[in-house]
Amino acid sequence: MTRTLILGGGLTGLVTAERLQAAGRQAVVLEKEGTPGGACRTEERGPYHFDHTGHLLHIARDETREYLEGLGVWSRLTEHARRAAIHLGGAITPYPIQIHTWGLPPEIRRDCLLGFIEAWARQGPDPTDFSEWVLSRFGEGLGRHFFFPYNEKLFRARPEELSLDWVGRYVPKPDLKEVVDGALGLHDQAVGYNARFRYPHEGGIRLLADAVAEKLSDMRLKTEVVAVNLKERWVETAKGDRLPWDRMAATLALPFLVDRVVGPLPDDVAAARRALRWVNVLNVALGVRGPAPRPEHWFYFPEPEFPFYRVGFPSNHGRVAPEGSHTVSIEISLDPGVTVDEDLVETGEAALARIGLLRPELIEERLVTVLNPAYVVFDHDRKQAVARLRRFFSDHGVHLAGRWAEWKYSAMEDAILDGMAVARRFQASGDR
Ligand SMILES: Cc1cc2nc3c(=O)[nH]c(=O)nc-3n(C[C@H](O)[C@H](O)[C@H](O)COP(=O)(O)OP(=O)(O)OC[C@H]3O[C@@H](n4cnc5c(N)ncnc54)[C@H](O)[C@@H]3O)c2cc1C
């Protein structure tokens, strides 16, 4: 029998194991935390359910929907039309900004509109970085007021440091008529990959991971892998156990996987590891007495005076707070290695209070978590570094799977599909 190890019990690892098990194969999942789900976990604090950060489901593929139906999850999700907005210049306007500048102060609206028209009329060379891409598609005004400060805050990198490998799917691209209509408030149609989303009726996003985890026969929680021996094919856990493997799916973050490899690394592999850049996210989840101050599901904050890049109100799309109360999720991007102190949390809450979106005296519960890593920084070295590391691991029988192991930008649906793909690949090898 082939010994299959899966490192990490987030959605990707769970689905990989579940699909293998359903096909009559065995696989052992090793998960360092006490609960499964990784980034898709929800924790209870008093009567509140807090996701580790805002997690909304966008399902585009029949295969995923059928999978969730089979798990009994689909019927427990509610579909919502996105209510997202941008806070800019003291005003609030719907997301995406490029077709909703009508809600902004007139000077900002003029800058955005003029810049877009100028960019539209200009024929330039193909853009080679995010800065050029924004200027050529959206123009100087939208760049200066939204795209540049927002993405600098989120990725903690200058726009010209970012490549174009991630933008296609995630940044909606309007045409001139849409932008002009949007400046005049003439339409309000939903645009973008997340115009509609699903979320559990109650209890938070953990529903998904829990439903998969329940099916597994061999998941070992509180089992952190601290060493990976690629030559002798064993892993060592923090408890000191050694587990042999014939093949492995690794879903933990790529740099941390490299750091666990026993023995010296080839120079170019070590260099590729050093090239990987990312940011962490500090999430401050709050349970607050009284109704939510606004009906939106979430807000984007491009301006540097606000420490957070996004703030959500999860109880506006799921039952995660008791009747008459609400939840807030404040997301702050951090450089790796920055430790979180109370001041940062307080600064975030105070900034939200200043604009009337939080009354700190009504906070009943608080959960502070750090996602490490949270966002891969798509700089110009990423592609080559990831290709080198992927080849290195693949040569040793390790398959990288999921958002952080593959060092990419992807969502929960992709995690499910990634897990299915690995399971299929392992099955196709013919080993049992
Ligand atoms: C801020 C933020 C917001 C997001 N919002 C959305 C959203 O709205 N919608 C959406 O669809 N997706 C969203 N995502 C993406 C989504 O979270 C991921 O696509 C998905 O969770 C990836 O799952 P995974 O299993 O690949 O990784 P993970 O969930 O990270 O799972 C990896 C697992 O490995 C474990 N692990 C790590 N190291 C070790 C070790 N040494 N030994 C054993 N176990 C280990 C971890 O504890 C974790 O459980 C968001 C992500 C972030 C960061």
Coordinates of C-alpha atoms and ligand atoms in Angstrom, one line a residue:
M1 CA 0.0 0.0 0.0
T2 CA 1.4 3.4 -1.0
R3 CA 1.9 5.6 2.0
T4 CA 0.4 9.0 1.3
L5 CA 0.9 12.0 3.5
I6 CA -1.0 15.3 3.3
L7 CA 0.6 18.2 5.0
G8 CA -2.0 20.6 6.2
G9 CA -5.7 20.2 7.0
G10 CA -7.0 23.3 5.2
L11 CA -9.6 23.0 2.5
T12 CA -7.1 21.8 -0.1
G13 CA -5.6 19.0 2.1
L14 CA -9.0 18.0 3.4
V15 CA -10.5 17.6 -0.1
T16 CA -7.4 15.8 -1.4
A17 CA -7.8 13.2 1.5
E18 CA -11.5 12.9 1.1
R19 CA -11.4 12.3 -2.6
L20 CA -8.6 9.7 -2.2
Q21 CA -10.6 8.0 0.5
A22 CA -13.7 8.0 -1.6
A23 CA -11.7 6.2 -4.3
G24 CA -10.6 3.5 -1.8
R25 CA -7.1 5.0 -1.2
Q26 CA -5.6 5.8 2.2
A27 CA -4.1 9.1 3.1
V28 CA -3.0 10.6 6.4
V29 CA -3.6 14.4 7.0
L30 CA -1.2 16.1 9.4
E31 CA -2.5 19.4 10.7
K32 CA -0.8 21.6 13.3
E33 CA -3.8 23.3 14.7
G34 CA -6.5 21.7 17.0
T35 CA -9.2 22.2 14.4
P36 CA -9.3 21.6 10.6
G37 CA -10.0 24.3 8.0
G38 CA -6.9 26.5 7.9
A39 CA -7.8 29.9 6.7
C40 CA -11.5 28.8 6.5
R41 CA -11.9 28.4 10.2
T42 CA -14.5 30.0 12.4
E43 CA -14.1 30.5 16.2
E44 CA -16.8 31.0 18.8
R45 CA -16.5 33.8 21.3
G46 CA -19.5 34.0 23.6
P47 CA -22.5 34.1 21.3
Y48 CA -20.5 35.3 18.2
H49 CA -18.9 33.3 15.4
F50 CA -15.8 34.9 14.0
D51 CA -14.2 33.8 10.7
H52 CA -10.5 34.3 10.6
T53 CA -11.1 36.9 7.9
G54 CA -14.0 37.6 5.6
H55 CA -14.6 34.4 3.6
L56 CA -17.3 34.4 0.9
L57 CA -17.9 31.6 -1.5
H58 CA -17.9 32.2 -5.3
I59 CA -18.8 29.1 -7.1
A60 CA -18.3 29.1 -10.8
R61 CA -18.0 25.4 -11.7
D62 CA -20.6 22.7 -11.7
E63 CA -18.1 20.2 -10.3
T64 CA -17.7 22.3 -7.2
R65 CA -21.4 22.8 -6.7
E66 CA -22.0 19.1 -7.1
Y67 CA -19.3 18.4 -4.6
L68 CA -20.8 20.7 -2.1
E69 CA -24.3 19.2 -2.7
G70 CA -22.9 15.8 -2.0
L71 CA -21.5 17.0 1.3
G72 CA -24.9 18.5 2.3
V73 CA -23.3 22.0 2.4
W74 CA -25.0 23.6 -0.7
S75 CA -28.5 23.7 0.8
R76 CA -27.1 25.4 3.9
L77 CA -25.7 28.3 1.9
T78 CA -27.6 31.5 1.1
E79 CA -26.9 33.4 -2.1
H80 CA -26.3 37.1 -1.8
A81 CA -26.0 40.0 -4.3
R82 CA -22.8 41.7 -3.2
R83 CA -23.1 45.0 -1.3
A84 CA -19.6 46.3 -1.3
A85 CA -18.4 49.9 -1.2
I86 CA -15.4 52.1 -1.2
H87 CA -14.7 54.8 1.4
L88 CA -12.9 57.6 -0.2
G89 CA -12.7 61.4 0.3
G90 CA -15.1 61.1 3.2
A91 CA -17.7 59.6 0.9
I92 CA -19.0 56.1 0.3
T93 CA -19.7 54.7 -3.2
P94 CA -20.4 51.2 -4.5
Y95 CA -17.6 48.8 -5.6
P96 CA -16.1 48.6 -8.2
I97 CA -15.1 52.2 -8.2
Q98 CA -14.4 52.3 -11.9
I99 CA -18.1 52.3 -12.7
H100 CA -19.3 54.0 -9.6
T101 CA -17.5 57.3 -9.3
W102 CA -20.9 59.1 -9.0
G103 CA -20.8 58.7 -5.2
L104 CA -17.4 60.4 -4.8
P105 CA -16.6 64.1 -4.2
P106 CA -16.8 66.1 -7.5
E107 CA -13.0 66.7 -7.7
I108 CA -12.1 63.1 -7.3
R109 CA -14.9 62.1 -9.8
R110 CA -13.5 64.6 -12.3
D111 CA -9.9 63.2 -11.9
C112 CA -11.1 59.7 -12.4
L113 CA -13.2 60.4 -15.4
L114 CA -10.7 62.6 -17.2
G115 CA -7.9 60.2 -16.5
F116 CA -10.0 57.3 -17.9
I117 CA -10.9 59.2 -21.1
E118 CA -7.3 60.2 -21.6
A119 CA -6.1 56.6 -21.2
W120 CA -8.9 55.4 -23.4
A121 CA -7.8 57.7 -26.2
R122 CA -4.1 57.0 -25.8
Q123 CA -2.4 54.1 -27.7
G124 CA 0.6 53.0 -25.8
P125 CA 2.9 49.9 -25.6
D126 CA 1.6 46.9 -23.7
P127 CA 2.1 47.4 -19.9
T128 CA 4.8 45.4 -18.2
D129 CA 3.9 46.1 -14.5
F130 CA 0.9 46.9 -12.4
S131 CA 1.6 50.6 -12.4
E132 CA 1.6 50.8 -16.2
W133 CA -1.4 48.5 -16.4
V134 CA -3.5 50.7 -14.2
L135 CA -2.5 53.8 -16.0
S136 CA -3.2 52.3 -19.4
R137 CA -6.6 50.8 -18.5
F138 CA -8.0 53.1 -15.8
G139 CA -6.0 56.3 -16.1
E140 CA -4.1 58.5 -13.7
G141 CA -7.1 59.6 -11.6
L142 CA -8.3 56.1 -10.7
G143 CA -4.7 55.1 -10.2
R144 CA -3.9 57.9 -7.8
H145 CA -7.1 57.9 -5.8
F146 CA -7.7 54.2 -5.6
F147 CA -5.6 51.5 -7.3
F148 CA -2.2 52.7 -6.2
P149 CA -2.8 53.5 -2.6
Y150 CA -5.1 50.5 -2.1
N151 CA -2.7 48.0 -3.5
E152 CA 0.3 49.6 -1.8
K153 CA -1.5 49.2 1.5
L154 CA -2.5 45.7 0.8
F155 CA 0.7 44.3 -0.7
R156 CA 3.1 46.7 1.0
A157 CA 4.8 47.1 -2.3
R158 CA 5.0 49.9 -4.9
P159 CA 2.8 49.3 -7.9
E160 CA 5.8 49.1 -10.3
E161 CA 7.2 46.2 -8.2
L162 CA 4.1 44.1 -9.0
S163 CA 3.8 41.9 -12.1
L164 CA 0.6 41.4 -14.1
D165 CA 0.2 37.7 -13.3
W166 CA -2.7 38.1 -10.9
V167 CA -4.8 41.0 -12.3
G168 CA -6.9 39.4 -15.1
R169 CA -9.5 37.7 -13.0
Y170 CA -9.7 39.9 -10.0
V171 CA -9.9 43.5 -11.4
P172 CA -13.1 44.2 -13.5
K173 CA -12.4 46.0 -16.7
P174 CA -15.1 48.4 -17.9
D175 CA -15.5 50.2 -21.2
L176 CA -15.8 53.9 -21.7
K177 CA -19.6 54.0 -21.7
E178 CA -19.8 52.1 -18.4
V179 CA -17.3 54.5 -16.8
V180 CA -19.2 57.6 -18.1
D181 CA -22.5 56.2 -16.9
G182 CA -20.9 55.3 -13.6
A183 CA -19.7 58.9 -13.1
L184 CA -23.3 60.1 -13.8
G185 CA -25.0 57.5 -11.7
L186 CA -26.9 56.1 -14.7
H187 CA -26.5 52.4 -13.9
D188 CA -25.7 50.2 -11.0
Q189 CA -25.2 46.7 -12.5
A190 CA -23.2 44.1 -10.7
V191 CA -19.7 43.5 -12.1
G192 CA -16.8 41.3 -11.3
Y193 CA -16.0 37.8 -10.2
N194 CA -17.7 38.3 -6.8
A195 CA -20.9 40.1 -7.9
R196 CA -22.8 37.3 -6.2
F197 CA -21.6 35.1 -3.4
R198 CA -22.8 32.4 -1.0
Y199 CA -22.3 32.1 2.7
P200 CA -23.6 29.7 5.3
H201 CA -27.0 30.6 6.8
E202 CA -25.5 30.3 10.2
G203 CA -22.3 29.5 12.1
G204 CA -19.7 30.9 9.7
I205 CA -17.5 29.6 6.9
R206 CA -16.2 26.6 8.9
L207 CA -19.2 24.7 7.7
L208 CA -17.3 23.8 4.5
A209 CA -14.1 22.4 6.1
D210 CA -16.0 20.7 8.9
A211 CA -18.2 18.9 6.4
V212 CA -15.2 17.5 4.6
A213 CA -13.2 16.8 7.7
E214 CA -16.1 14.7 9.2
K215 CA -15.6 12.2 6.4
L216 CA -11.9 11.5 7.0
S217 CA -10.7 8.4 8.8
D218 CA -7.2 9.5 9.5
M219 CA -6.7 13.2 10.3
R220 CA -4.2 14.0 13.0
L221 CA -4.8 17.4 14.6
K222 CA -2.2 19.2 16.7
T223 CA 0.4 17.5 14.6
E224 CA 2.9 20.0 13.3
V225 CA 5.4 18.8 10.8
V226 CA 8.8 20.3 11.8
A227 CA 11.2 18.4 9.4
V228 CA 10.8 16.9 5.9
N229 CA 13.5 14.5 4.7
L230 CA 13.3 14.3 1.0
K231 CA 16.0 11.7 0.5
E232 CA 14.9 9.2 3.1
R233 CA 11.2 10.2 2.7
W234 CA 10.1 10.8 6.2
V235 CA 8.6 13.7 8.1
E236 CA 9.1 14.5 11.8
T237 CA 6.4 16.0 13.9
A238 CA 6.8 18.4 16.8
K239 CA 5.9 15.5 19.1
G240 CA 9.0 13.7 17.8
D241 CA 7.2 11.0 15.7
R242 CA 8.7 10.0 12.4
L243 CA 6.3 9.1 9.6
P244 CA 7.5 7.5 6.3
W245 CA 5.9 8.4 3.0
D246 CA 5.9 7.3 -0.6
R247 CA 4.2 10.4 -1.9
M248 CA 3.2 13.6 -0.4
A249 CA 0.8 16.5 -1.1
A250 CA 2.0 19.6 0.7
T251 CA -0.4 22.4 1.3
L252 CA 1.4 24.5 3.8
A253 CA 3.0 27.8 2.6
L254 CA 5.9 27.2 0.2
P255 CA 8.6 29.2 2.1
F256 CA 7.8 27.4 5.3
L257 CA 7.9 24.0 3.5
V258 CA 11.4 24.8 2.2
D259 CA 12.5 25.8 5.7
R260 CA 11.5 22.4 7.0
V261 CA 13.6 20.4 4.4
V262 CA 16.4 18.5 6.2
G263 CA 19.9 19.1 4.9
P264 CA 21.5 21.6 2.6
L265 CA 19.6 23.0 -0.4
P266 CA 20.9 23.5 -3.9
D267 CA 22.0 27.2 -4.2
D268 CA 19.3 28.1 -6.7
V269 CA 16.6 26.5 -4.5
A270 CA 17.8 28.5 -1.5
A271 CA 17.8 31.7 -3.7
A272 CA 14.3 30.9 -5.0
R273 CA 13.1 30.6 -1.3
R274 CA 14.6 34.0 -0.5
A275 CA 12.9 35.6 -3.4
L276 CA 9.4 34.8 -2.1
R277 CA 7.6 37.8 -0.8
W278 CA 4.3 38.0 1.1
V279 CA 2.2 40.0 3.6
N280 CA 0.4 38.8 6.7
V281 CA -3.0 39.9 7.6
L282 CA -4.1 41.0 11.1
N283 CA -7.8 40.4 11.5
V284 CA -9.6 42.0 14.3
A285 CA -13.0 40.4 14.7
L286 CA -15.5 42.2 16.9
G287 CA -18.9 41.3 18.4
V288 CA -20.8 44.5 18.9
R289 CA -24.1 45.2 20.7
G290 CA -26.7 46.9 18.5
P291 CA -27.5 46.8 14.8
A292 CA -24.8 47.1 12.2
P293 CA -24.2 50.8 11.3
R294 CA -24.5 50.2 7.5
P295 CA -26.1 47.5 5.3
E296 CA -23.0 46.8 3.2
H297 CA -21.2 43.5 3.4
W298 CA -17.8 45.1 3.3
F299 CA -15.8 48.3 2.5
Y300 CA -12.5 49.0 0.9
F301 CA -10.3 51.8 2.3
P302 CA -7.6 53.1 -0.1
E303 CA -6.5 56.1 2.0
P304 CA -3.3 55.8 4.1
E305 CA -5.0 57.6 7.1
F306 CA -6.9 54.3 7.7
P307 CA -4.6 51.5 8.8
F308 CA -7.0 48.8 7.4
Y309 CA -7.5 48.1 3.7
R310 CA -10.9 46.4 4.2
V311 CA -13.6 46.2 6.8
G312 CA -16.4 43.7 6.7
F313 CA -19.7 43.3 8.5
P314 CA -20.2 39.5 8.3
S315 CA -23.5 39.5 10.3
N316 CA -24.9 41.3 7.3
H317 CA -24.7 38.1 5.3
G318 CA -24.9 35.3 7.8
R319 CA -26.2 34.5 11.3
V320 CA -23.0 34.9 13.2
A321 CA -24.2 37.3 16.0
P322 CA -27.2 37.2 18.3
E323 CA -30.4 39.0 17.4
G324 CA -29.9 42.8 17.7
S325 CA -26.0 42.6 17.6
H326 CA -23.5 42.5 14.8
T327 CA -20.0 41.5 13.9
V328 CA -17.1 43.5 12.3
S329 CA -13.9 42.3 10.7
I330 CA -11.0 44.7 10.4
E331 CA -8.2 43.6 8.1
I332 CA -4.8 45.2 8.4
S333 CA -1.9 44.1 6.1
L334 CA 1.5 43.6 7.8
D335 CA 5.1 42.9 6.8
P336 CA 6.2 39.4 7.8
G337 CA 7.9 39.5 11.2
V338 CA 5.9 42.5 12.5
T339 CA 4.5 41.6 15.9
V340 CA 1.0 42.6 16.7
D341 CA 0.6 44.8 19.7
E342 CA -2.5 46.2 21.3
D343 CA -1.8 49.7 19.9
L344 CA -2.3 48.5 16.4
V345 CA -5.7 46.9 17.2
E346 CA -6.7 50.1 19.1
T347 CA -5.6 52.3 16.2
G348 CA -7.7 50.3 13.8
E349 CA -10.8 50.4 16.0
A350 CA -10.3 54.2 16.7
A351 CA -10.1 54.9 12.9
L352 CA -13.3 53.1 12.3
A353 CA -15.0 54.8 15.3
R354 CA -13.9 58.2 13.8
I355 CA -16.1 57.7 10.7
G356 CA -19.0 56.3 12.7
L357 CA -18.7 52.6 11.7
L358 CA -17.9 51.5 15.2
R359 CA -18.9 52.3 18.8
P360 CA -16.0 50.9 20.9
E361 CA -18.1 51.1 24.1
L362 CA -20.5 48.5 22.6
I363 CA -17.8 45.9 21.8
E364 CA -18.6 42.6 23.7
E365 CA -16.2 40.2 22.2
R366 CA -12.9 40.4 20.3
L367 CA -10.8 37.8 18.5
V368 CA -7.4 38.9 17.1
T369 CA -5.8 36.6 14.6
V370 CA -2.9 36.8 12.2
L371 CA -2.9 35.0 8.9
N372 CA 0.7 34.1 8.0
P373 CA 1.1 34.2 5.1
A374 CA -2.1 35.9 3.8
Y375 CA -1.3 37.4 0.4
V376 CA 1.5 36.4 -2.0
V377 CA 3.2 39.5 -3.4
F378 CA 3.3 39.0 -7.1
D379 CA 6.6 40.7 -7.8
H380 CA 8.7 40.2 -10.9
D381 CA 10.7 37.3 -9.4
R382 CA 7.8 35.2 -8.2
K383 CA 7.1 33.2 -11.3
Q384 CA 10.6 32.0 -11.8
A385 CA 11.2 31.2 -8.1
V386 CA 8.0 29.2 -7.9
A387 CA 8.8 27.2 -11.0
R388 CA 12.2 26.3 -9.5
L389 CA 10.7 25.3 -6.2
R390 CA 7.9 23.3 -7.8
R391 CA 10.5 21.3 -9.9
F392 CA 12.6 20.7 -6.8
F393 CA 9.8 19.3 -4.8
S394 CA 8.3 17.3 -7.7
D395 CA 11.7 15.7 -8.3
H396 CA 11.4 14.4 -4.7
G397 CA 7.8 13.1 -4.9
V398 CA 6.2 16.1 -3.3
H399 CA 3.2 17.6 -5.0
L400 CA 2.5 21.3 -4.1
A401 CA -1.2 22.1 -3.8
G402 CA -3.4 25.1 -2.8
R403 CA -3.0 28.8 -2.6
W404 CA 0.0 29.0 -0.4
A405 CA 1.9 25.9 -1.4
E406 CA 1.6 26.9 -5.1
W407 CA 2.3 30.5 -4.0
K408 CA -0.6 32.0 -5.9
Y409 CA -3.8 34.1 -5.5
S410 CA -6.8 31.8 -5.4
A411 CA -10.1 31.3 -3.5
M412 CA -11.9 28.5 -1.7
E413 CA -13.4 27.1 -4.9
D414 CA -9.9 26.7 -6.3
A415 CA -8.8 25.0 -3.1
I416 CA -11.6 22.4 -3.6
L417 CA -10.6 22.0 -7.2
D418 CA -6.9 21.8 -6.3
G419 CA -7.6 19.0 -3.8
M420 CA -9.6 17.1 -6.4
A421 CA -6.9 17.5 -9.0
V422 CA -4.2 16.1 -6.7
A423 CA -6.4 13.2 -5.7
R424 CA -7.0 12.4 -9.4
R425 CA -3.3 12.6 -10.1
F426 CA -2.4 10.2 -7.3
Q427 CA -5.1 7.8 -8.5
A428 CA -3.9 8.0 -12.0
S429 CA -0.4 6.8 -10.9
G430 CA -2.1 3.4 -10.3
D431 CA -0.6 3.0 -6.8
R432 CA -3.0 2.1 -4.1
Ligands
LIG1 C1 -7.4 37.6 4.0 C2 -8.0 36.5 3.1 C3 -9.3 36.6 2.7 C4 -9.8 35.6 1.9 N1 -11.1 35.7 1.4 C5 -11.6 34.7 0.7 C6 -12.9 34.8 0.2 O1 -13.7 35.7 0.5 N2 -13.4 33.8 -0.6 C7 -12.6 32.7 -1.0 O2 -13.1 31.9 -1.7 N3 -11.3 32.6 -0.5 C8 -10.8 33.6 0.2 N4 -9.5 33.5 0.7 C9 -8.7 32.3 0.2 C10 -8.9 31.0 0.9 O3 -8.7 31.3 2.3 C11 -7.9 30.0 0.4 O4 -8.0 29.9 -1.0 C12 -8.0 28.6 1.0 O5 -8.3 28.7 2.4 C13 -6.8 27.8 0.8 O6 -6.8 26.6 1.6 P1 -5.5 25.7 1.7 O7 -6.0 24.5 2.3 O8 -4.8 25.7 0.4 O9 -4.6 26.5 2.7 P2 -4.7 26.7 4.3 O10 -6.1 27.0 4.7 O11 -3.7 27.7 4.8 O12 -4.4 25.3 4.9 C14 -3.0 24.9 5.2 C15 -3.0 24.2 6.5 O13 -1.7 23.8 6.8 C16 -1.5 23.8 8.2 N5 -0.1 23.8 8.4 C17 0.8 24.8 8.2 N6 2.0 24.5 8.6 C18 1.9 23.2 9.0 C19 2.9 22.3 9.5 N7 4.2 22.6 9.6 N8 2.4 21.0 9.9 C20 1.1 20.7 9.8 N9 0.2 21.5 9.3 C21 0.6 22.8 8.9 C22 -2.3 25.1 8.6 O14 -2.6 25.1 9.9 C23 -3.5 25.0 7.7 O15 -4.6 24.4 8.3 C24 -8.9 34.5 1.5 C25 -7.7 34.4 2.0 C26 -7.1 35.4 2.7 C27 -5.7 35.4 3.2

